[in-house]
PDB file of C-alpha atoms in Angstrom:
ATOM      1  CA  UNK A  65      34.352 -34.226  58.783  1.00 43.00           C
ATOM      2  CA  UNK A  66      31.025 -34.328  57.049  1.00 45.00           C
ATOM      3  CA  UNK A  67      29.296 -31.643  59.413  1.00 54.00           C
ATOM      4  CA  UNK A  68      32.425 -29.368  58.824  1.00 54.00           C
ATOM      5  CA  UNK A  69      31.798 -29.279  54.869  1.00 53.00           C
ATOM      6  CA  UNK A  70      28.202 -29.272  55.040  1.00 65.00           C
ATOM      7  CA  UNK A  71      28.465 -26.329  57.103  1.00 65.00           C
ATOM      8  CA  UNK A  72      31.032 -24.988  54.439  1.00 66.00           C
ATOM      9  CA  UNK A  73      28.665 -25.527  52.008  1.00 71.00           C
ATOM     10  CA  UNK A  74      25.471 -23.935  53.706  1.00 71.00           C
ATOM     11  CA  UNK A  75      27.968 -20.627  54.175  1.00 73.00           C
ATOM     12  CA  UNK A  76      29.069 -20.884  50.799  1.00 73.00           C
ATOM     13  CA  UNK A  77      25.015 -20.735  49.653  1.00 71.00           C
ATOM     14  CA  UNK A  78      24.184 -17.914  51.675  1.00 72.00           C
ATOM     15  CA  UNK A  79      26.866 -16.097  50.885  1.00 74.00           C
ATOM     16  CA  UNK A  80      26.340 -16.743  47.089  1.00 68.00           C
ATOM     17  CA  UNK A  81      22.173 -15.667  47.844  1.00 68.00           C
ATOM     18  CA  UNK A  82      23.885 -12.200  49.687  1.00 69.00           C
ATOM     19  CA  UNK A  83      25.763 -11.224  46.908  1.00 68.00           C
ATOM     20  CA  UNK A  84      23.546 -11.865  43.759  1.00 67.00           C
ATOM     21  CA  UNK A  85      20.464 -10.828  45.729  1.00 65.00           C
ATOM     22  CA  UNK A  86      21.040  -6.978  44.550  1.00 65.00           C
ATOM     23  CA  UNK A  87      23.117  -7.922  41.945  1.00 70.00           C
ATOM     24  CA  UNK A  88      23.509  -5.041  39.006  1.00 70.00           C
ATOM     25  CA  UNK A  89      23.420  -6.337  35.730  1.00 72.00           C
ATOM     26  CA  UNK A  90      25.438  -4.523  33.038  1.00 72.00           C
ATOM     27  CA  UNK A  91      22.975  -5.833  30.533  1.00 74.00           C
ATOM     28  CA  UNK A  92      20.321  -4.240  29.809  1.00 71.00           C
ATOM     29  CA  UNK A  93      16.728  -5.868  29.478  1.00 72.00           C
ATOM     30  CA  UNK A  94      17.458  -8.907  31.807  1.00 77.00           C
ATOM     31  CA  UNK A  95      14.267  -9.719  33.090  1.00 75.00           C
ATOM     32  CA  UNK A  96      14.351 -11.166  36.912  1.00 75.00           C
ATOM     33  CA  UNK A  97      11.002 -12.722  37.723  1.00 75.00           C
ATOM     34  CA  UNK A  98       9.957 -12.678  41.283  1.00 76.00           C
ATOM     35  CA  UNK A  99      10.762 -15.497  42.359  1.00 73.00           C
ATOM     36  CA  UNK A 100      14.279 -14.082  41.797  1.00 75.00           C
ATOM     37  CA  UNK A 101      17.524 -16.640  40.367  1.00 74.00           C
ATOM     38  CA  UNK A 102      16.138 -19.494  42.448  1.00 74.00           C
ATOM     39  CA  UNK A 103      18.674 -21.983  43.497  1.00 72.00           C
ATOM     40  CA  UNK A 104      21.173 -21.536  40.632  1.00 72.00           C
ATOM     41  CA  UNK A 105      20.989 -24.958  39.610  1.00 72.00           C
ATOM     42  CA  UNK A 106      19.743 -25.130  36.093  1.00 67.00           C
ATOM     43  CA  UNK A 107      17.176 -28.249  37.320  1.00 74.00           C
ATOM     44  CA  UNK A 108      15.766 -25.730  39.247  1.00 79.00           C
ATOM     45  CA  UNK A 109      12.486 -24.341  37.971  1.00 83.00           C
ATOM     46  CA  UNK A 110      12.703 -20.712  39.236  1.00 81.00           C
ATOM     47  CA  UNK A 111      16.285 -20.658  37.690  1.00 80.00           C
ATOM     48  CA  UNK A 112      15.440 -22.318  34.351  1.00 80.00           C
ATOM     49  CA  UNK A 113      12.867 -20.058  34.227  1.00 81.00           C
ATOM     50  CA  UNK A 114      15.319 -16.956  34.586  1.00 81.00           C
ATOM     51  CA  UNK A 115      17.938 -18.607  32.039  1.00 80.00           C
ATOM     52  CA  UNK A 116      15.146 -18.373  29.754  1.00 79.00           C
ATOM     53  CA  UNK A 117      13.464 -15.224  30.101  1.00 80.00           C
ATOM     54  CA  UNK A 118      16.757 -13.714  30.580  1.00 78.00           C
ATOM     55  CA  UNK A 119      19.098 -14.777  27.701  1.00 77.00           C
ATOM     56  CA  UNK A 120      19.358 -12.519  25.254  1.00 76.00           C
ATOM     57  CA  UNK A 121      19.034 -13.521  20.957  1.00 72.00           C
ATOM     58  CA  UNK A 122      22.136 -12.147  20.064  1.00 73.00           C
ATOM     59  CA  UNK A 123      24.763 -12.097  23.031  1.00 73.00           C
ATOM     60  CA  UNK A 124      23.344 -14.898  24.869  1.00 75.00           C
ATOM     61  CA  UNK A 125      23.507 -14.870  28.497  1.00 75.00           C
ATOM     62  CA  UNK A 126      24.393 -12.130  31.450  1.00 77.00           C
ATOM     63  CA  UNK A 127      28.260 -12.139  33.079  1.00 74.00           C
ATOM     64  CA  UNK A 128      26.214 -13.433  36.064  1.00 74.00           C
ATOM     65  CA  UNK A 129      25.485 -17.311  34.545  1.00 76.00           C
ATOM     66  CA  UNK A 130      28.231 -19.352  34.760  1.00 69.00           C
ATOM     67  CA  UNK A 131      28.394 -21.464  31.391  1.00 66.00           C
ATOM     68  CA  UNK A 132      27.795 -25.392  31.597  1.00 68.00           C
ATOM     69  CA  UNK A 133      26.002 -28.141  29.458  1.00 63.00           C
ATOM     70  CA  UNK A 134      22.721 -27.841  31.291  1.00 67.00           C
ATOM     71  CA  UNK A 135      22.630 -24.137  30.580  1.00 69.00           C
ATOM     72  CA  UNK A 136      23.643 -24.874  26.983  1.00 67.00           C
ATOM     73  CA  UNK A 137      20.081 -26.890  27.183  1.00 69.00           C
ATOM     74  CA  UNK A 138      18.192 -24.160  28.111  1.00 67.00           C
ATOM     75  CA  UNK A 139      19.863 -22.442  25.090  1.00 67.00           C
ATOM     76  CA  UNK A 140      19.458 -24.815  22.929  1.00 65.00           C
ATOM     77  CA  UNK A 141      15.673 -24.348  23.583  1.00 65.00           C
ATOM     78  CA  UNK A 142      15.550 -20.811  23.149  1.00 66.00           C
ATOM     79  CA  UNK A 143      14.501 -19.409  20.022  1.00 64.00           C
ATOM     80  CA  UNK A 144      17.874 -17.084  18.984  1.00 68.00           C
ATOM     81  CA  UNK A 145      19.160 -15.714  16.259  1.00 69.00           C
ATOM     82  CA  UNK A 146      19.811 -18.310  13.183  1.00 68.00           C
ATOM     83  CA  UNK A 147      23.394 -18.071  11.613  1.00 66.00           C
ATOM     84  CA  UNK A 148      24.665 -20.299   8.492  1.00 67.00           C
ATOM     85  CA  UNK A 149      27.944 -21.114   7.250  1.00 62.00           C
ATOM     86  CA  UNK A 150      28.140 -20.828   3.233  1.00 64.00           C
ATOM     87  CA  UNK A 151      30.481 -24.302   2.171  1.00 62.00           C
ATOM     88  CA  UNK A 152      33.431 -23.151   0.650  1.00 54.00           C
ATOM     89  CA  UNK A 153      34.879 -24.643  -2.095  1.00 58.00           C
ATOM     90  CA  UNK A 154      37.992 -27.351  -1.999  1.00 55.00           C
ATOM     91  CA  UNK A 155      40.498 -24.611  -3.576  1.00 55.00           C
ATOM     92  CA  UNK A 156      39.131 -21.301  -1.791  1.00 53.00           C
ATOM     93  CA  UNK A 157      40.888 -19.890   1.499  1.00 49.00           C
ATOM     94  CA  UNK A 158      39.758 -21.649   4.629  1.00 47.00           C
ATOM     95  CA  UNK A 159      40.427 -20.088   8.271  1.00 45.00           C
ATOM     96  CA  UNK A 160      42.894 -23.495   8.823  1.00 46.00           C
ATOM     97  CA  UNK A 161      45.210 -21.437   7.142  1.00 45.00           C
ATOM     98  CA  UNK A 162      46.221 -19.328   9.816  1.00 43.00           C
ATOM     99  CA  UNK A 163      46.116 -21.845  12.899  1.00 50.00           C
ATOM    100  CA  UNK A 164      48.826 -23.770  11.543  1.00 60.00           C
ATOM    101  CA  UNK A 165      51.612 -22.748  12.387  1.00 68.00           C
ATOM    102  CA  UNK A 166      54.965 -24.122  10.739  1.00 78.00           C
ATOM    103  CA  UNK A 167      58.676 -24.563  12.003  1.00 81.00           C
ATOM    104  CA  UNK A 168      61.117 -21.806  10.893  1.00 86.00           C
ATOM    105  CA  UNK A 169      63.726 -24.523  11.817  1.00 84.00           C
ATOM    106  CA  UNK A 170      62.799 -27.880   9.969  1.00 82.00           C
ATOM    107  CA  UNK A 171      64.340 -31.149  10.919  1.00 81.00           C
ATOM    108  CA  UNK A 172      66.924 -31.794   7.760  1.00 83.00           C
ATOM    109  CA  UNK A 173      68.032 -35.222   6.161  1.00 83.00           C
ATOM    110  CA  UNK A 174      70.184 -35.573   8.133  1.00 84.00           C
ATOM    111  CA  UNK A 175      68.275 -36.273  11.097  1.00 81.00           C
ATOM    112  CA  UNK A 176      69.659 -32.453  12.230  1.00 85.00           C
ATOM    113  CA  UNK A 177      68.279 -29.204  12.823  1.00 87.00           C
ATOM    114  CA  UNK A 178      70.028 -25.830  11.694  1.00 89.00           C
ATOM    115  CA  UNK A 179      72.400 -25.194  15.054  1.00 91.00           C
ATOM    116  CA  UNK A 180      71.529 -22.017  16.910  1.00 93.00           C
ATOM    117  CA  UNK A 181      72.786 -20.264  20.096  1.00 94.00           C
ATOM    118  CA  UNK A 182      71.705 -21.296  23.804  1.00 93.00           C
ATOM    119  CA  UNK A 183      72.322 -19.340  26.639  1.00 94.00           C
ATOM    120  CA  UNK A 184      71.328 -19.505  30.076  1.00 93.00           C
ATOM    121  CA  UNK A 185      71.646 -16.339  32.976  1.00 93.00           C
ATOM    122  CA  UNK A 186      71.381 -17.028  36.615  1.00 92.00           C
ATOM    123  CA  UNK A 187      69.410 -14.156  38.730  1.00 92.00           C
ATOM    124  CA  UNK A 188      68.691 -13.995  42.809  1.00 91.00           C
ATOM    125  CA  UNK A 189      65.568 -12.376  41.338  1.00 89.00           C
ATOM    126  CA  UNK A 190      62.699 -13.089  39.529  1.00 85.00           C
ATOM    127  CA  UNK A 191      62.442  -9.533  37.224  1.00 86.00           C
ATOM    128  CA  UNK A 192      65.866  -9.803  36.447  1.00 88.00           C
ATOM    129  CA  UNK A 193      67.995 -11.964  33.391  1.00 91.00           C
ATOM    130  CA  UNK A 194      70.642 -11.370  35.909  1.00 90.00           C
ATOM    131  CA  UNK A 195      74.857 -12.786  34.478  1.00 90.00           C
ATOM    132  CA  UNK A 196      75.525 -15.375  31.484  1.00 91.00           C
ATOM    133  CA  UNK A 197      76.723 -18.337  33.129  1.00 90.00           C
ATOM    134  CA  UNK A 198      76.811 -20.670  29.932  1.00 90.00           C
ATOM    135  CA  UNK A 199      76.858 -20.109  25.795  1.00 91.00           C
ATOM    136  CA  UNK A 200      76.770 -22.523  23.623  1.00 90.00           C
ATOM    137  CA  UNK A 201      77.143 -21.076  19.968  1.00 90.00           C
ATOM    138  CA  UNK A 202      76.805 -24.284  18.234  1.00 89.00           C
ATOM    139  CA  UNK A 203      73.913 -25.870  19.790  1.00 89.00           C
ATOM    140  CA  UNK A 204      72.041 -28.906  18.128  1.00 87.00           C
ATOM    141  CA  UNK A 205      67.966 -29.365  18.996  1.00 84.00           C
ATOM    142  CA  UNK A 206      67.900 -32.906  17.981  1.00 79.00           C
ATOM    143  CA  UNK A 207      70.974 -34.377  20.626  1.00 75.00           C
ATOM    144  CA  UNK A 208      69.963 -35.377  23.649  1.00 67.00           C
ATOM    145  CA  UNK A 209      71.367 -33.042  26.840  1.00 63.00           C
ATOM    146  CA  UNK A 210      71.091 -32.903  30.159  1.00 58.00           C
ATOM    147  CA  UNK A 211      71.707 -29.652  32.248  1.00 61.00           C
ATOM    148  CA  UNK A 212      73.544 -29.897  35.168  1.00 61.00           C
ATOM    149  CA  UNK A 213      73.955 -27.272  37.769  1.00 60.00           C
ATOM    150  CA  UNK A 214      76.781 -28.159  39.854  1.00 51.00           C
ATOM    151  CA  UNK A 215      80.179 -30.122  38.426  1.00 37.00           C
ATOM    152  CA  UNK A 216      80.064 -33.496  38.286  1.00 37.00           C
ATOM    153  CA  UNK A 217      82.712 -36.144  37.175  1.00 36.00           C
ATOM    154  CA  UNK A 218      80.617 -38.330  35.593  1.00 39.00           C
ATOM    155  CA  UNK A 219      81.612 -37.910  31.905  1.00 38.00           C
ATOM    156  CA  UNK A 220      77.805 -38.529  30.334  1.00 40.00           C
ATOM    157  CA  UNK A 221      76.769 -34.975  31.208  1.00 39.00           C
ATOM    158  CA  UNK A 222      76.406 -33.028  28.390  1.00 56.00           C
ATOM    159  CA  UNK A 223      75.992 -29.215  29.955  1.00 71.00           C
ATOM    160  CA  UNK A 224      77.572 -27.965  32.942  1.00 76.00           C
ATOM    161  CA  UNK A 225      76.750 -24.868  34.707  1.00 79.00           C
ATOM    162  CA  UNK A 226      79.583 -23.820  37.129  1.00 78.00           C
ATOM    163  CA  UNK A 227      79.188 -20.651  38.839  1.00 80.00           C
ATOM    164  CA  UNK A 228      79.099 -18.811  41.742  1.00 83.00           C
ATOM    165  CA  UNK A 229      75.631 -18.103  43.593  1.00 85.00           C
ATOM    166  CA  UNK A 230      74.575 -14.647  44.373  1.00 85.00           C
ATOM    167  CA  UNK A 231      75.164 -13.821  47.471  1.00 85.00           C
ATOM    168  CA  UNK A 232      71.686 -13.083  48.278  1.00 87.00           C
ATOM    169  CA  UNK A 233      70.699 -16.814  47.423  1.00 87.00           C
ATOM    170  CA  UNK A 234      73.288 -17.913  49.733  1.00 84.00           C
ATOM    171  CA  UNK A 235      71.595 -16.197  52.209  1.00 84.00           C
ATOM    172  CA  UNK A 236      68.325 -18.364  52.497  1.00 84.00           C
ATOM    173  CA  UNK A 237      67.455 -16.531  49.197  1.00 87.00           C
ATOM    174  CA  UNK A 238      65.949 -17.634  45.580  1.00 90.00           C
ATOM    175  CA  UNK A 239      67.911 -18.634  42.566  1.00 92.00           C
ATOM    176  CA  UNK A 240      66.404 -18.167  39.076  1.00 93.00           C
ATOM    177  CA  UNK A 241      67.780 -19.722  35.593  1.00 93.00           C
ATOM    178  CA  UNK A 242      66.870 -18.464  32.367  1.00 94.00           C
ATOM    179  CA  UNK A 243      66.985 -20.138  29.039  1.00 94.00           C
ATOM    180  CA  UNK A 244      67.566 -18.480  25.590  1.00 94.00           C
ATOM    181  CA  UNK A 245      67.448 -19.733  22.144  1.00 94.00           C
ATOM    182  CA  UNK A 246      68.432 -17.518  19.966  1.00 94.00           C
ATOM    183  CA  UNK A 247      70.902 -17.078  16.459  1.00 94.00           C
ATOM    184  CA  UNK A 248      73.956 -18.886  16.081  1.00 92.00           C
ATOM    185  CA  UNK A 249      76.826 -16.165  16.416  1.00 90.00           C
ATOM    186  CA  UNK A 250      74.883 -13.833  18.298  1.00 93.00           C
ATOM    187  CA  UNK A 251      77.463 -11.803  20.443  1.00 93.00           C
ATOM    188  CA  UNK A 252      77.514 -11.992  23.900  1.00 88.00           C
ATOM    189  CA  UNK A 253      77.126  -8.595  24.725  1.00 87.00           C
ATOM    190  CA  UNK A 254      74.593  -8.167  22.624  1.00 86.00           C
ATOM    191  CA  UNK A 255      71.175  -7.842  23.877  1.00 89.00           C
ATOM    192  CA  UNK A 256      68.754 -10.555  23.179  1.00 91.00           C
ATOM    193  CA  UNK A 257      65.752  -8.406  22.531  1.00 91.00           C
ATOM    194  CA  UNK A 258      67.782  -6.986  19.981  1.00 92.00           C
ATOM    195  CA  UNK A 259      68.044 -10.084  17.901  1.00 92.00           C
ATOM    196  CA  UNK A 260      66.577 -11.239  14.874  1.00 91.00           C
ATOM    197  CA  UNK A 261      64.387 -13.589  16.835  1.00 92.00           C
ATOM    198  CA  UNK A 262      64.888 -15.272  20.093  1.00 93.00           C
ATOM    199  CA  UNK A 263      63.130 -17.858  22.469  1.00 92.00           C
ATOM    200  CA  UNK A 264      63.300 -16.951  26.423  1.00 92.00           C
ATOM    201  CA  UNK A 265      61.920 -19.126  29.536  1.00 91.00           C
ATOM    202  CA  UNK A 266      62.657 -18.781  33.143  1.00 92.00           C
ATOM    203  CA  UNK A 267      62.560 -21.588  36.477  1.00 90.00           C
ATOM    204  CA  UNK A 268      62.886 -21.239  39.982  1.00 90.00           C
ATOM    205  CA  UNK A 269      65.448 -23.766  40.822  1.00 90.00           C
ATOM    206  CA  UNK A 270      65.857 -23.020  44.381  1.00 89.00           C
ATOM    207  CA  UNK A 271      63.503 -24.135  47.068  1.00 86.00           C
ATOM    208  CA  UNK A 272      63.075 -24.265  50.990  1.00 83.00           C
ATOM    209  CA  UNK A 273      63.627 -27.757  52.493  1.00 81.00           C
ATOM    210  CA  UNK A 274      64.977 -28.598  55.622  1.00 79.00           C
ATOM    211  CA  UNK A 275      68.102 -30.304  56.257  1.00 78.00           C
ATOM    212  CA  UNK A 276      68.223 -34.341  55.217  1.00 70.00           C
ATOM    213  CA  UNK A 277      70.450 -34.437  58.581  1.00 62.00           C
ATOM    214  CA  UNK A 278      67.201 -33.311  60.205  1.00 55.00           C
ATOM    215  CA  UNK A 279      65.388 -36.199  59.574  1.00 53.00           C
ATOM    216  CA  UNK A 280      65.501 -40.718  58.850  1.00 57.00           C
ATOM    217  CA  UNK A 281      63.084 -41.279  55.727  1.00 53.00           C
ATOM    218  CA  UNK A 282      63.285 -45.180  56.927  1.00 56.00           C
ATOM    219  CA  UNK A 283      63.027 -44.488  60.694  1.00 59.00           C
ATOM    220  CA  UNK A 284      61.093 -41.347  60.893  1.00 56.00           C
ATOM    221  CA  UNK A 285      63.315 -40.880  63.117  1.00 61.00           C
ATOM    222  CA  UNK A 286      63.812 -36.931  63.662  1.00 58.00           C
ATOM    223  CA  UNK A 287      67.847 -36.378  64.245  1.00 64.00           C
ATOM    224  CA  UNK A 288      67.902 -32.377  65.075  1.00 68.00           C
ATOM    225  CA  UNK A 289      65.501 -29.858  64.043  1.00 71.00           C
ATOM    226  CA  UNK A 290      66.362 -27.583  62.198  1.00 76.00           C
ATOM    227  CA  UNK A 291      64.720 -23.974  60.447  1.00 81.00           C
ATOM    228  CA  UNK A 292      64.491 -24.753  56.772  1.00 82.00           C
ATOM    229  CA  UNK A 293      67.390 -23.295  54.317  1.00 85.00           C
ATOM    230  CA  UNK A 294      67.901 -22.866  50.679  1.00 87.00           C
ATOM    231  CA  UNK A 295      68.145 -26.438  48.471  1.00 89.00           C
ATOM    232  CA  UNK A 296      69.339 -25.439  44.728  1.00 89.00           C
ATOM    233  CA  UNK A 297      67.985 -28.106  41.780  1.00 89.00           C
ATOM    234  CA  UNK A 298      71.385 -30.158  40.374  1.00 87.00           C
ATOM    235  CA  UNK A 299      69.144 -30.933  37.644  1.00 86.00           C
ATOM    236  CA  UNK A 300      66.982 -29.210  35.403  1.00 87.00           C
ATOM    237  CA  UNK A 301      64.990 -30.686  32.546  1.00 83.00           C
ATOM    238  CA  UNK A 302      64.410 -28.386  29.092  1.00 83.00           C
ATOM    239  CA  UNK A 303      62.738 -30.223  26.404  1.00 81.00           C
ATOM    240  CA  UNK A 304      62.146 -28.930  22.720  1.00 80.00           C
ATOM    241  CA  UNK A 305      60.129 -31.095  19.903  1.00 70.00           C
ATOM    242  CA  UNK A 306      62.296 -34.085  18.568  1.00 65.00           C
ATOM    243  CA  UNK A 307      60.804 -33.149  15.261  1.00 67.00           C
ATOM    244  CA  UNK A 308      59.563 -30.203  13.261  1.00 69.00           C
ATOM    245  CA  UNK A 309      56.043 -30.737  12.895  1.00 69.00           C
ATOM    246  CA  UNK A 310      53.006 -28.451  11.714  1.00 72.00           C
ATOM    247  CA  UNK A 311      51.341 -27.601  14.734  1.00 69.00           C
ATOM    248  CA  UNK A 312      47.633 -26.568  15.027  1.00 65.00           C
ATOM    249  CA  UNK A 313      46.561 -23.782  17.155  1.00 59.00           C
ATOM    250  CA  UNK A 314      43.654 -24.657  17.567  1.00 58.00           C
ATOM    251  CA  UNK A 315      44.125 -28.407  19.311  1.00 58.00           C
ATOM    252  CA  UNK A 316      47.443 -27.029  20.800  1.00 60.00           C
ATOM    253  CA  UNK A 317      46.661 -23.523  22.501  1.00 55.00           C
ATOM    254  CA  UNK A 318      48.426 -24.430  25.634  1.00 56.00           C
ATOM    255  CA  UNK A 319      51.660 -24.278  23.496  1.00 63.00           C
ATOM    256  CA  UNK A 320      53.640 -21.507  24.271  1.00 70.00           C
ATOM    257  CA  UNK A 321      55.244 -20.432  20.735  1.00 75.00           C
ATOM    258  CA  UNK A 322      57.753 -17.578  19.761  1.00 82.00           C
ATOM    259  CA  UNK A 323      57.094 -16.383  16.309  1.00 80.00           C
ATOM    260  CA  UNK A 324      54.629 -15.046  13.563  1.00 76.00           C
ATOM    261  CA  UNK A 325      51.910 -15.932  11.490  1.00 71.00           C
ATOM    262  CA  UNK A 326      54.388 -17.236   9.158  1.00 76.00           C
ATOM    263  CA  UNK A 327      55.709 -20.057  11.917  1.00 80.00           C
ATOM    264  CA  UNK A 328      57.522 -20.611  15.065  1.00 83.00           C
ATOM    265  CA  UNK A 329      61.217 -20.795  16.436  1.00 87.00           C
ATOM    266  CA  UNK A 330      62.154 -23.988  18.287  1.00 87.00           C
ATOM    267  CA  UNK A 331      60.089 -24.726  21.657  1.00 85.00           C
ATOM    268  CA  UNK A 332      61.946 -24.254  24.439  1.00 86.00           C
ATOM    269  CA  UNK A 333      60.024 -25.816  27.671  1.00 82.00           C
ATOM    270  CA  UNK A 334      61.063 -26.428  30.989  1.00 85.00           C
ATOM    271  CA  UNK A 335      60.038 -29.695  32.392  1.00 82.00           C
ATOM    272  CA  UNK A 336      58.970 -28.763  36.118  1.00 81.00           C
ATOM    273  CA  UNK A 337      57.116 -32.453  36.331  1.00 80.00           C
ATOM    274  CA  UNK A 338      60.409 -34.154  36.213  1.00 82.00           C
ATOM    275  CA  UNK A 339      61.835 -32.343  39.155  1.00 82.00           C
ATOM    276  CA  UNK A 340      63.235 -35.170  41.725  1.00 84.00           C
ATOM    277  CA  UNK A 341      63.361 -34.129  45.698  1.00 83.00           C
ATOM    278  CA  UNK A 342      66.875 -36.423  45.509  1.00 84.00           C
ATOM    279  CA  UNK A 343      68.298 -33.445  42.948  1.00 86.00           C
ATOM    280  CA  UNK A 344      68.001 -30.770  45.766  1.00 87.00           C
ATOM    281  CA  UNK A 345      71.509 -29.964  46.882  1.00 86.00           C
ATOM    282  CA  UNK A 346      71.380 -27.843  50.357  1.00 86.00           C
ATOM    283  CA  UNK A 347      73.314 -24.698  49.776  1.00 84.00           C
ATOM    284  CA  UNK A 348      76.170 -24.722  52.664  1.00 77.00           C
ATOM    285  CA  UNK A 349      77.349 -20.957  53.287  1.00 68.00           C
TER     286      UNK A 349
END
């Protein structure tokens, strides 16, 4: 193994050395000193050397350097332009006004939210919202639901989804769900873009597995082998937050949020890490 990635890794250099060797800098006045980039590690003196002659005062450095702390050293030594934040006083406007962001729907005394609309479309395809297959008009954020995909008799499931599957996912094809918050009362036939504000995710809940008659998970004992064919999720996990808190942009930016500057609708997430293999139901045509 260890010749295999050091040769990896001595193609990897040369191809780097190749392709920055003539490289065009958009920047102008990037100065490249004859001994060229050097290694491209930053403890390298040739490359240090470039970093440093290179970086510009105002815009720092070239699209070619790769930002990490040891180039931030070489920054740091480099003389650039000086900028100064004035201290603003306790009562004047602050820029944490605007990256927090605030629930439209706040959790009430009751331990409730406002109820809203959910509806969920299934769609062989992946562009498409594709046919309602559930609405629930008076749906409450705070009670805890599971979604269920198939019937099922025991009576603890909250959410059914009963319907027929395209045709084309029957034939070894894909099955997409997607999720909708929107109103409470919206009509059915209405379109959801054309409501007063509405929350939209979509999953994959089909996937290619072959056939558990295939194969013994004790034994590894292989029964019959077969091509692999369409498996549709029984269960899907959507979460949403169990409260209504202020939420900061800025420590939170891989929070996906539907709203405005002036707050956000109810999260609607899809939990793809709580997927189980045992919830794939082979699709029998």
């Amino acid at each position: 193994m260890f010749p295999i990635v050091s040769a990896a890794s001595i193609a990897a250099k040369v191809t780097r050395d190749r392709r920055i060797r003539a490289w065009q800098f958009l920047e102008p006045n990037v100065k490249i000193s004859s001994d060229g980039y050097g290694s491209g590690y930053p403890g390298d003196p040739s490359t240090k050397k470039f970093l440093v002659d290179s970086i510009d005062p105002v815009f720092g450095y070239s699209s070619l350097v790769r930002f990490s702390w040891k180039t931030a050293d070489v920054l740091l030594e480099k003389s650039c332009v000086k900028a100064e934040w004035e201290e603003l006083d306790a009562g004047a406007p602050s820029v944490k006004g605007w990256l927090i962001s605030k629930p439209f729907f706040a959790l009430q005394k009751d331990g409730k939210f406002p109820v809203i609309q959910f509806r969920v479309y299934a769609t062989e395809q992946s562009l498409s919202m594709g046919k309602v297959v559930k609405v629930v008009d008076d749906f409450q954020l705070a009670d805890a639901q599971e979604l269920k995909v198939r019937e099922y008799s025991n009576p603890d499931r909250k959410l059914m989804l009963n319907f027929t599957l395209p045709p084309a996912t029957r034939r070894n094809g894909t099955l997409f769900l997607v999720f909708l918050y929107l109103p409470k009362d919206t009509p059915e036939d209405v379109d959801y873009r054309r409501a007063k504000w509405y929350v939209i995710q979509k999953a994959q809940v089909s996937a290619y597995r072959e056939p558990e008659r295939t194969f013994n998970l004790m034994t590894g004992e292989v029964k019959e082998k077969l091509p692999p064919v369409t498996h549709i999720r029984s269960v899907v996990n959507i979460m949403s937050f169990e409260d209504s808190p202020e939420i900061s942009l800025r420590d939170a930016p891989e929070i996906q949020l539907f709203g405005d500057e002036n707050g956000y609708y109810p999260m609607l997430y899809v939990a793809d890490l709580l997927n189980r293999e045992k919830d794939l139901v082979e699709v029998e045509i």
